[in-house]
PDB file of C-alpha atoms and ligand atoms in Angstrom:
ATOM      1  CA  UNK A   1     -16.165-169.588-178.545  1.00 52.00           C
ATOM      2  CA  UNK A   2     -14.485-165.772-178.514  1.00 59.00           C
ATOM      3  CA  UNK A   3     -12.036-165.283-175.997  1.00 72.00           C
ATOM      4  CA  UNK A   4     -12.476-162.518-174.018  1.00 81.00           C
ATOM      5  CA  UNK A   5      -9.999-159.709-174.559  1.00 90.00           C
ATOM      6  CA  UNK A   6      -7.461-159.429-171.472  1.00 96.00           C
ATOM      7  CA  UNK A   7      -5.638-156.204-170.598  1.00 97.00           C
ATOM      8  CA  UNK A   8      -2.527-156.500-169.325  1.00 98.00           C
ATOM      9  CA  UNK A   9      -1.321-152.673-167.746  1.00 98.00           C
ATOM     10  CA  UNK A  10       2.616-151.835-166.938  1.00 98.00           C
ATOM     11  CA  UNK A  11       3.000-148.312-165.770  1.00 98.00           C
ATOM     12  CA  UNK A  12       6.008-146.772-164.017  1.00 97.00           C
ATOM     13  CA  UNK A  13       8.517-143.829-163.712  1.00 96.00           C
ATOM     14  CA  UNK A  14      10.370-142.825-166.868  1.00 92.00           C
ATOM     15  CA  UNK A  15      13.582-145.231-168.390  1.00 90.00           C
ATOM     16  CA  UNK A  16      11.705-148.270-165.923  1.00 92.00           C
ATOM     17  CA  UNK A  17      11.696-150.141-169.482  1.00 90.00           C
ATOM     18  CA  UNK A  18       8.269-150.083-169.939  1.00 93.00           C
ATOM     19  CA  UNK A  19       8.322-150.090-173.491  1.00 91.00           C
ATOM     20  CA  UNK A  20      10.848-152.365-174.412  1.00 92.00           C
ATOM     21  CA  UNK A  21       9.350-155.048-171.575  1.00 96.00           C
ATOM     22  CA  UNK A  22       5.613-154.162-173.108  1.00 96.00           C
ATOM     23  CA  UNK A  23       6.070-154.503-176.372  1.00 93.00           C
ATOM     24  CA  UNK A  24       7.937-158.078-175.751  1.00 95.00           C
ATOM     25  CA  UNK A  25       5.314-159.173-173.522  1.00 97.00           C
ATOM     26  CA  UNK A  26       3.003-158.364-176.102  1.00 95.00           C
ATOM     27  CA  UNK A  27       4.656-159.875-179.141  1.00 93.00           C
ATOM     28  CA  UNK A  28       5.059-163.076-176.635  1.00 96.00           C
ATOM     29  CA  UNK A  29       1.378-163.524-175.916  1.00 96.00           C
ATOM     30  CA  UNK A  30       0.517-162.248-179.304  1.00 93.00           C
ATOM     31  CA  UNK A  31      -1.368-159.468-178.895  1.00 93.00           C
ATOM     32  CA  UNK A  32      -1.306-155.565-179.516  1.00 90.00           C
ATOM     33  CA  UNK A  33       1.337-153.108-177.888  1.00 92.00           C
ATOM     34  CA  UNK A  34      -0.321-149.953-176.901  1.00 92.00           C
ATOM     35  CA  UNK A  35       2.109-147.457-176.207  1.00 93.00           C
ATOM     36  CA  UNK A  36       0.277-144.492-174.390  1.00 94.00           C
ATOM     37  CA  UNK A  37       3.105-142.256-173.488  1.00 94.00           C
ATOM     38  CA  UNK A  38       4.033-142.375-177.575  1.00 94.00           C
ATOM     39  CA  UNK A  39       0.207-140.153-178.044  1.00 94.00           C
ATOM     40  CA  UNK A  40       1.058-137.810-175.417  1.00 96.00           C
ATOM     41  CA  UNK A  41       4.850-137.250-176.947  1.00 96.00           C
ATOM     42  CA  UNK A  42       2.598-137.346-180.749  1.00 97.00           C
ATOM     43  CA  UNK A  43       0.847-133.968-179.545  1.00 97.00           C
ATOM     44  CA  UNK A  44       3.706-132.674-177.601  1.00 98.00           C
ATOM     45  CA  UNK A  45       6.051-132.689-181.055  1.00 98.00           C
ATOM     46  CA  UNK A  46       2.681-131.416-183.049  1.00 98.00           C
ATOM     47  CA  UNK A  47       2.885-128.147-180.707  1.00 98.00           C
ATOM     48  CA  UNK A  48       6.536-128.388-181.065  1.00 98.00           C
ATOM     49  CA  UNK A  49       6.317-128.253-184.754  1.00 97.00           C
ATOM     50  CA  UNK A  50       3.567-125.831-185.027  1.00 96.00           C
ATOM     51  CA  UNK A  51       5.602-123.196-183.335  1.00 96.00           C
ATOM     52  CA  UNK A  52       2.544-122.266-180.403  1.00 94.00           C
ATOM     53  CA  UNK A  53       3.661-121.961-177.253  1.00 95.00           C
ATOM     54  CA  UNK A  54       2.270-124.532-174.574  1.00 96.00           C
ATOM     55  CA  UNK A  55       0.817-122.595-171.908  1.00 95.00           C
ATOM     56  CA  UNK A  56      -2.971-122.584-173.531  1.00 96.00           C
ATOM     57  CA  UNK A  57      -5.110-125.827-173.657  1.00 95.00           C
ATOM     58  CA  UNK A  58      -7.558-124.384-176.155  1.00 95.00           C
ATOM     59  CA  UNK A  59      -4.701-123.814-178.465  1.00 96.00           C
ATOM     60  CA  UNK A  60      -3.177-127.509-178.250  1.00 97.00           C
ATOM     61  CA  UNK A  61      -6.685-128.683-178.561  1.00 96.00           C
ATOM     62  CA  UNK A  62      -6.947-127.070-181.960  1.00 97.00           C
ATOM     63  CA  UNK A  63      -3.606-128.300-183.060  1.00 97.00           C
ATOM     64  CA  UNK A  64      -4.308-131.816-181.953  1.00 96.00           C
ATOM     65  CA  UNK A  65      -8.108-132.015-183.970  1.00 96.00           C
ATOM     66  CA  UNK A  66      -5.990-130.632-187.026  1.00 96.00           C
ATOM     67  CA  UNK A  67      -3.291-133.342-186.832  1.00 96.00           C
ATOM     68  CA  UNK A  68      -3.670-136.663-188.089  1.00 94.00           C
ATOM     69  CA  UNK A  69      -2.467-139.055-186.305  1.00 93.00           C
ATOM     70  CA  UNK A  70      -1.791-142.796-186.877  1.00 90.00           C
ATOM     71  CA  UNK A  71      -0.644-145.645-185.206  1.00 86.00           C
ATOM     72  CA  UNK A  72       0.693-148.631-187.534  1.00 85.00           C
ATOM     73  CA  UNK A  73       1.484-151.864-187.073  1.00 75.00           C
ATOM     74  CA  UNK A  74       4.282-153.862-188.982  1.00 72.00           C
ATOM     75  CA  UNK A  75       6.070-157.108-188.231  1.00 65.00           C
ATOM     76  CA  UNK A  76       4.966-155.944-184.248  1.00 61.00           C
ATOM     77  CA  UNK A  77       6.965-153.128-184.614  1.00 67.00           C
ATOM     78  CA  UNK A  78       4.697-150.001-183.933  1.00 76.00           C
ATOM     79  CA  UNK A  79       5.084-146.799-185.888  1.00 87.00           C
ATOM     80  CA  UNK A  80       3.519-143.471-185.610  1.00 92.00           C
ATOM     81  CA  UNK A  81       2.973-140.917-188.232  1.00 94.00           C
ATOM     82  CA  UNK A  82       2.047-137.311-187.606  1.00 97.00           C
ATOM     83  CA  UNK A  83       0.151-136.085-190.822  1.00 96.00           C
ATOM     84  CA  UNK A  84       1.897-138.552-193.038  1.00 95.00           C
ATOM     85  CA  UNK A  85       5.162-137.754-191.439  1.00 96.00           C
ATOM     86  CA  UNK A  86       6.931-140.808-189.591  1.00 95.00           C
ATOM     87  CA  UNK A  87       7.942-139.949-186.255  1.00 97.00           C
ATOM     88  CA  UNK A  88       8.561-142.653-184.495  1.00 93.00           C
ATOM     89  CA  UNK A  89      12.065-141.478-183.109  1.00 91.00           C
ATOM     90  CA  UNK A  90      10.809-137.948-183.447  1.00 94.00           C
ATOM     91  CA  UNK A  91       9.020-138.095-180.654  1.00 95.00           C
ATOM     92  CA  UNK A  92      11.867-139.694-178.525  1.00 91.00           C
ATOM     93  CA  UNK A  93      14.242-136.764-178.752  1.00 90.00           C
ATOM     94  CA  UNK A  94      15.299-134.755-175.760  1.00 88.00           C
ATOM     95  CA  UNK A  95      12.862-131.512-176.823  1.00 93.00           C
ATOM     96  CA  UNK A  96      10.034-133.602-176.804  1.00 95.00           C
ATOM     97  CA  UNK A  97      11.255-134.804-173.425  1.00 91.00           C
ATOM     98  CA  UNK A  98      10.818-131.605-171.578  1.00 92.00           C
ATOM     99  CA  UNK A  99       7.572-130.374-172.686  1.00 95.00           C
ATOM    100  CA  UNK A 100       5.542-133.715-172.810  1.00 96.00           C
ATOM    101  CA  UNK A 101       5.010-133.646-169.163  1.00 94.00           C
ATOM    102  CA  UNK A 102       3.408-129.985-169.170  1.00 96.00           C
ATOM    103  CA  UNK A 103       0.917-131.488-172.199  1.00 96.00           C
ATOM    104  CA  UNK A 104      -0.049-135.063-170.710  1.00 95.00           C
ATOM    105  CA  UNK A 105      -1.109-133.137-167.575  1.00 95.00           C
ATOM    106  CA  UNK A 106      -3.871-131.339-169.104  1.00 96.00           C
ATOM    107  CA  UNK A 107      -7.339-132.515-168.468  1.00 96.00           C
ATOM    108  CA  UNK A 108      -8.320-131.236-171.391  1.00 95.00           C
ATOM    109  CA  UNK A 109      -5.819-133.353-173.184  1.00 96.00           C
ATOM    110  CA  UNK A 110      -6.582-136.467-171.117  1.00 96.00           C
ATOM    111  CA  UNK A 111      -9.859-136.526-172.243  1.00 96.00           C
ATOM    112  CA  UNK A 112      -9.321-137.086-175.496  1.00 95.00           C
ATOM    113  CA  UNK A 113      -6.669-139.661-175.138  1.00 94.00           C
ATOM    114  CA  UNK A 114      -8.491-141.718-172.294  1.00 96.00           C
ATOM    115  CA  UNK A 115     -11.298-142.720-174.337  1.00 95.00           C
ATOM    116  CA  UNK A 116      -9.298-143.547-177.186  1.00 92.00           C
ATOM    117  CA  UNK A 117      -7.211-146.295-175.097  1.00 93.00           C
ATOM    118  CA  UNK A 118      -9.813-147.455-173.210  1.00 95.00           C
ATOM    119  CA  UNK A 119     -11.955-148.052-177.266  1.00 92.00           C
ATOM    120  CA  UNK A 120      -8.889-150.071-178.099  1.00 90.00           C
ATOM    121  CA  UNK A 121      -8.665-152.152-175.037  1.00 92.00           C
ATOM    122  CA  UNK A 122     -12.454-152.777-175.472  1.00 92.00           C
ATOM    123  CA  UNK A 123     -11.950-154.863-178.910  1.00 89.00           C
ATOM    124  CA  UNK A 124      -8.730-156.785-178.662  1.00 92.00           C
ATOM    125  CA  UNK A 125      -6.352-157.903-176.148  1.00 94.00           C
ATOM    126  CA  UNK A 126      -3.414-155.537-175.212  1.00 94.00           C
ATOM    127  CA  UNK A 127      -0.542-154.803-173.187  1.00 96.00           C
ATOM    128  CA  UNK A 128      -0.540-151.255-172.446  1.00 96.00           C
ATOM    129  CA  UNK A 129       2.371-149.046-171.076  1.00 96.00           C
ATOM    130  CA  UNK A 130       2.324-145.521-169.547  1.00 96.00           C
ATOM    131  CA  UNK A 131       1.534-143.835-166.156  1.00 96.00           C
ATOM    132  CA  UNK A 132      -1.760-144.235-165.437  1.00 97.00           C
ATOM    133  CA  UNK A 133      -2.917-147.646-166.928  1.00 98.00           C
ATOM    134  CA  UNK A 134      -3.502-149.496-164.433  1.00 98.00           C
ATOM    135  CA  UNK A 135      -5.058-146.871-161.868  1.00 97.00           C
ATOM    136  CA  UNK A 136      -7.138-144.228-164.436  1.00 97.00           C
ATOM    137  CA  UNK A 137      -7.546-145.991-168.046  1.00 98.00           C
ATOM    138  CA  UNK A 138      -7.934-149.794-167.401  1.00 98.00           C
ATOM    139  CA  UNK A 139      -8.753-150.201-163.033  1.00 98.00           C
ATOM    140  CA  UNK A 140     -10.117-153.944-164.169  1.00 97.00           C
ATOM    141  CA  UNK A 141      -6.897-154.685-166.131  1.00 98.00           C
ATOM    142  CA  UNK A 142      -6.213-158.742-165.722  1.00 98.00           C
ATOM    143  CA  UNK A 143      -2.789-158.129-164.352  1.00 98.00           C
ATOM    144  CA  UNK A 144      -1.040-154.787-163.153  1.00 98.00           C
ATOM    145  CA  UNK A 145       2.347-154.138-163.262  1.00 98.00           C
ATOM    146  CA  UNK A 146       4.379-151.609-161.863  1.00 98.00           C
ATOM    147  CA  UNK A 147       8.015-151.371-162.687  1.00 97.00           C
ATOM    148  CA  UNK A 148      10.545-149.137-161.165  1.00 97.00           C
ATOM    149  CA  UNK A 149      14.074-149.059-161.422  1.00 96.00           C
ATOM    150  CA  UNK A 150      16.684-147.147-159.716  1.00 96.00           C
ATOM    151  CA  UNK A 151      17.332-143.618-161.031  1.00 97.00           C
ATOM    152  CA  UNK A 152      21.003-144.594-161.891  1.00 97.00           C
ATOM    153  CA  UNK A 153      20.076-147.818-163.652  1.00 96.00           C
ATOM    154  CA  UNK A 154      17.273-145.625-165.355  1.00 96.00           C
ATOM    155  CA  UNK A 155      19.587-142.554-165.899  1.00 96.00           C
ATOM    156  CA  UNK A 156      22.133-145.213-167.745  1.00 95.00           C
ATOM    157  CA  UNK A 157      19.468-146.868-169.765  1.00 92.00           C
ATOM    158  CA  UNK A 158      17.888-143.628-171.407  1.00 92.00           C
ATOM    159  CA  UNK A 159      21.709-142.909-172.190  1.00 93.00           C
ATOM    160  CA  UNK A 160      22.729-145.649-173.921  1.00 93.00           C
ATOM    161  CA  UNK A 161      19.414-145.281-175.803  1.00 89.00           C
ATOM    162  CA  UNK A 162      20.182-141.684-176.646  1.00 88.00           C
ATOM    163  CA  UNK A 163      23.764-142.503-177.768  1.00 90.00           C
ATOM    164  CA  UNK A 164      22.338-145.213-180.078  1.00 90.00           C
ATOM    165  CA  UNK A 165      20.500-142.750-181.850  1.00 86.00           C
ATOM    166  CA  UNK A 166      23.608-140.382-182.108  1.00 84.00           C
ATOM    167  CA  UNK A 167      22.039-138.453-179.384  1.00 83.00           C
ATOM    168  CA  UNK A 168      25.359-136.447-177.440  1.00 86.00           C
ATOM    169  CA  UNK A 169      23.450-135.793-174.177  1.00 89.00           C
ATOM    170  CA  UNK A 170      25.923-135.903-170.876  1.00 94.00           C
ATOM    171  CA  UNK A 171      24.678-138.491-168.455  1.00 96.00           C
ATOM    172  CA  UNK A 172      24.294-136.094-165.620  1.00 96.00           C
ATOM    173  CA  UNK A 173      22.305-134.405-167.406  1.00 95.00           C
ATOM    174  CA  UNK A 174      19.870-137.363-168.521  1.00 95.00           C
ATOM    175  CA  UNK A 175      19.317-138.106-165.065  1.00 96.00           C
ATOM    176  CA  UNK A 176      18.104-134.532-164.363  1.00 96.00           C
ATOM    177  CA  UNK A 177      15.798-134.593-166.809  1.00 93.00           C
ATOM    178  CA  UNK A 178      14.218-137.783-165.874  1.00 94.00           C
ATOM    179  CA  UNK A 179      14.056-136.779-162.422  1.00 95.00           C
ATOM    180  CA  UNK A 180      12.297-133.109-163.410  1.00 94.00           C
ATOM    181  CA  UNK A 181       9.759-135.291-165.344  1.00 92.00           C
ATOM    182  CA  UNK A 182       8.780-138.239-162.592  1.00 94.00           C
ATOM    183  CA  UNK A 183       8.385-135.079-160.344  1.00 95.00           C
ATOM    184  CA  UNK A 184       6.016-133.218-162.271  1.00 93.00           C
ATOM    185  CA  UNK A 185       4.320-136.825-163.373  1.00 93.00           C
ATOM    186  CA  UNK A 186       3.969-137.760-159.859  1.00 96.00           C
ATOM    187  CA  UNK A 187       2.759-134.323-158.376  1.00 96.00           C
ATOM    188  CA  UNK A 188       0.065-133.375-160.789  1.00 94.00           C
ATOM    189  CA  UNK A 189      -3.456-133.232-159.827  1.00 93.00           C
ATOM    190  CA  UNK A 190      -4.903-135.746-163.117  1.00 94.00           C
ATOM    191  CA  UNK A 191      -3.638-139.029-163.188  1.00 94.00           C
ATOM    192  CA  UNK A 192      -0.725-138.950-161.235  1.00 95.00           C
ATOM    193  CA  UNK A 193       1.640-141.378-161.536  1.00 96.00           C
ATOM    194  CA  UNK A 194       1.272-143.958-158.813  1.00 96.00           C
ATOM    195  CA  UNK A 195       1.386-147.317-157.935  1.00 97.00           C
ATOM    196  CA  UNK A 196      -1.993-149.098-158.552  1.00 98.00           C
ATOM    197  CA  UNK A 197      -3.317-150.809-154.834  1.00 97.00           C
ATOM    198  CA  UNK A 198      -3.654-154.497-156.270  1.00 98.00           C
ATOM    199  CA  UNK A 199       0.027-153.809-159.114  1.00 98.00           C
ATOM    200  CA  UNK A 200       2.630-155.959-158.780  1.00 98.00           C
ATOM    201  CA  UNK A 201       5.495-153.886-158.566  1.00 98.00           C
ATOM    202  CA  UNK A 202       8.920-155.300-159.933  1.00 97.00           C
ATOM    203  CA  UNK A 203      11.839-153.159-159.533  1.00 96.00           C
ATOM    204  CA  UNK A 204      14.462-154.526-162.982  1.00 94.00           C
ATOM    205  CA  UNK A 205      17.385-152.598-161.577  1.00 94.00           C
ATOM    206  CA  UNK A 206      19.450-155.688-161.426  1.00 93.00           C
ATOM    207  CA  UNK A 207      17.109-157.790-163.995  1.00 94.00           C
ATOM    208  CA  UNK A 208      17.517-158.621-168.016  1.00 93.00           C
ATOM    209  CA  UNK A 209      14.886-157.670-170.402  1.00 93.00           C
ATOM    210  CA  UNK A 210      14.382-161.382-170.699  1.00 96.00           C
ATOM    211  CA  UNK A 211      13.856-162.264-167.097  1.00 96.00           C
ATOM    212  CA  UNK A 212      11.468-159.292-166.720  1.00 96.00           C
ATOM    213  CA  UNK A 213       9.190-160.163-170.163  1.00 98.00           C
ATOM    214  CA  UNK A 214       9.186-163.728-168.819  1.00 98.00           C
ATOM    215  CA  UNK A 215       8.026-162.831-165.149  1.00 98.00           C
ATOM    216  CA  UNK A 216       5.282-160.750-166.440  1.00 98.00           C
ATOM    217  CA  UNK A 217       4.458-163.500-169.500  1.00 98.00           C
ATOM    218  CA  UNK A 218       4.166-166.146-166.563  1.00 98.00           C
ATOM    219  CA  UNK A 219       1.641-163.950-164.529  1.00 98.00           C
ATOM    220  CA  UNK A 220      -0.334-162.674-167.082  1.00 98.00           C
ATOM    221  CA  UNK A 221      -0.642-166.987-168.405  1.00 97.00           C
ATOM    222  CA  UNK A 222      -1.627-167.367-165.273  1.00 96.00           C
ATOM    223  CA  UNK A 223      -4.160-164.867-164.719  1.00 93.00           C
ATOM    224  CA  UNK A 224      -5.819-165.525-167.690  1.00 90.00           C
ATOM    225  CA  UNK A 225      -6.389-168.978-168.433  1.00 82.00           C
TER     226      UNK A 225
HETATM  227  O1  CDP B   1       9.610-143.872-172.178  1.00 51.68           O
HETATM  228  P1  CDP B   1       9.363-142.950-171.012  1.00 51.68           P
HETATM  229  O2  CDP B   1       8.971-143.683-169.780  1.00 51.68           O
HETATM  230  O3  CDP B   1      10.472-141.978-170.778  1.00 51.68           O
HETATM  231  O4  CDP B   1       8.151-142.014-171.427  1.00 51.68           O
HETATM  232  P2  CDP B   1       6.746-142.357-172.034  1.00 51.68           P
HETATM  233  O5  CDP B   1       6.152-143.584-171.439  1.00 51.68           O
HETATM  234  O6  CDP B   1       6.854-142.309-173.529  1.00 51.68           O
HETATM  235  O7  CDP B   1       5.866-141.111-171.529  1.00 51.68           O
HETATM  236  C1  CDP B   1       6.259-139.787-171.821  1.00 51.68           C
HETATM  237  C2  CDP B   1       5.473-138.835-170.928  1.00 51.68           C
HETATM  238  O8  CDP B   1       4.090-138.900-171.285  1.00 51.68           O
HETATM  239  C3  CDP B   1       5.517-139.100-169.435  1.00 51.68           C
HETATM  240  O9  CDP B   1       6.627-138.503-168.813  1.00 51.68           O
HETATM  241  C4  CDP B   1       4.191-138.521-168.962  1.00 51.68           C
HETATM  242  O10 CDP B   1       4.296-137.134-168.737  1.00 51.68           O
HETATM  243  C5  CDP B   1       3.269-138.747-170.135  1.00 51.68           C
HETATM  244  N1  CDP B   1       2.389-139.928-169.994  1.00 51.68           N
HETATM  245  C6  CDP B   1       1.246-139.795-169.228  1.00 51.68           C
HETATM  246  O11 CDP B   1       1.014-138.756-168.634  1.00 51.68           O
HETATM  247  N2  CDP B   1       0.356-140.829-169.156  1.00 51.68           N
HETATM  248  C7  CDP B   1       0.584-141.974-169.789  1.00 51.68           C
HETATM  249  N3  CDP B   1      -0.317-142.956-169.702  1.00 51.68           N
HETATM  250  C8  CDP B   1       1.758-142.148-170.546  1.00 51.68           C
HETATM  251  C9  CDP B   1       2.664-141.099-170.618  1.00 51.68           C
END
């Protein structure tokens, strides 16, 4: 008999290690990593690139139904391509940073990214990452998890990240920026960033990426058999 798909849905603040912790969760229960915040940063850089400013909707509407843009899968690493155009670190640089928040809280662009999650989740199993999984896209998700972190620990993290990629961004100045952006995620009026009622909330300031993958492997095995 077909299994039925099972959703599991991590959201929390920015540098939390959603990504990293999702897409090893995934690859551990062998299943697909969707990475929401990537589509939000794929139209931010589009508007970016296209030179518009980003204080009209209609405008990034048009840009975003003239860009193509695709999500591949490859030895579970996930890439994304903007009109041919790999941009998989693209969209993890410091400009994209600052503007994605002012994009992802558009209704206008929500509703074309909602439905396109929530078709996914629909056919296969996932483990989905971003801010409002758990609470807007997926509210039946098998397991919920919220993870938080410090804002040091979180600050430190994005660093190291950025200095890996030859980013030379002050650490003082990381932290500001993730701060500015969990504001403005947590105080807009469309899918907020919150803590879902019934998620499990694990805070990994003082936890490896291992011990965090295997709590949430372990709860999600048990949830769904
Ligand atoms: O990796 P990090 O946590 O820094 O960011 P991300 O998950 O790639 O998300 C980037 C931005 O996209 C967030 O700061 C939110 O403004 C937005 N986002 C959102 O609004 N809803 C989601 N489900 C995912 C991301």
């Amino acid at each position: 008999m077909k299994k039925k798909p099972f959703i599991v849905a991590i959201d929390g603040p920015a540098g939390s290690g959603k990504s990293t912790t999702a897409k090893l969760v995934a690859k551990e229960l062998g299943v697909t990593f969707l990475d929401s915040g990537a589509m939000y940063r794929t139209v931010a850089l589009a508007v970016l690139k296209s030179g518009e400013g980003f204080d009209d909707p209609d405008k990034i509407l048009k840009i975003l139904f003239s860009s193509k843009i695709d999500f591949k899968f490859e030895d579970s690493r996930l890439s994304i391509l903007l009109n041919g155009e790999d941009v998989t670190d693209g969209i993890r640089v410091p400009a994209v940073n600052q503007v994605v928040p002012i994009v992802a809280a558009m209704p206008e662009i929500r509703r074309q990214m909602v439905p396109v999650q929530r078709k996914i989740g629909k056919k296969i199993s996932i483990v989905a990452e971003g801010r409002d999984i758990g609470t807007v896209v997926f509210p039946k998700a098998d397991l919920k998890i919220f993870l938080t972190a410090s804002i040091d620990t979180r600050a430190q993290r994005r660093f190291l990240e950025l200095k890996s990629k030859n980013h030379d961004i002050a650490l003082e100045a990381i932290k500001k920026e993730i701060e500015l952006r969990d504001l403005k995620d947590t105080q807009r009026k469309i899918s907020p960033l919150i803590k879902a009622v019934d998620a499990i909330e694990l805070d990994t300031s003082s936890l490896t990426i291992a011990e965090q993958v295997d709590f949430i492997v372990q709860k999600a095995r048990e949830r769904i058999s």
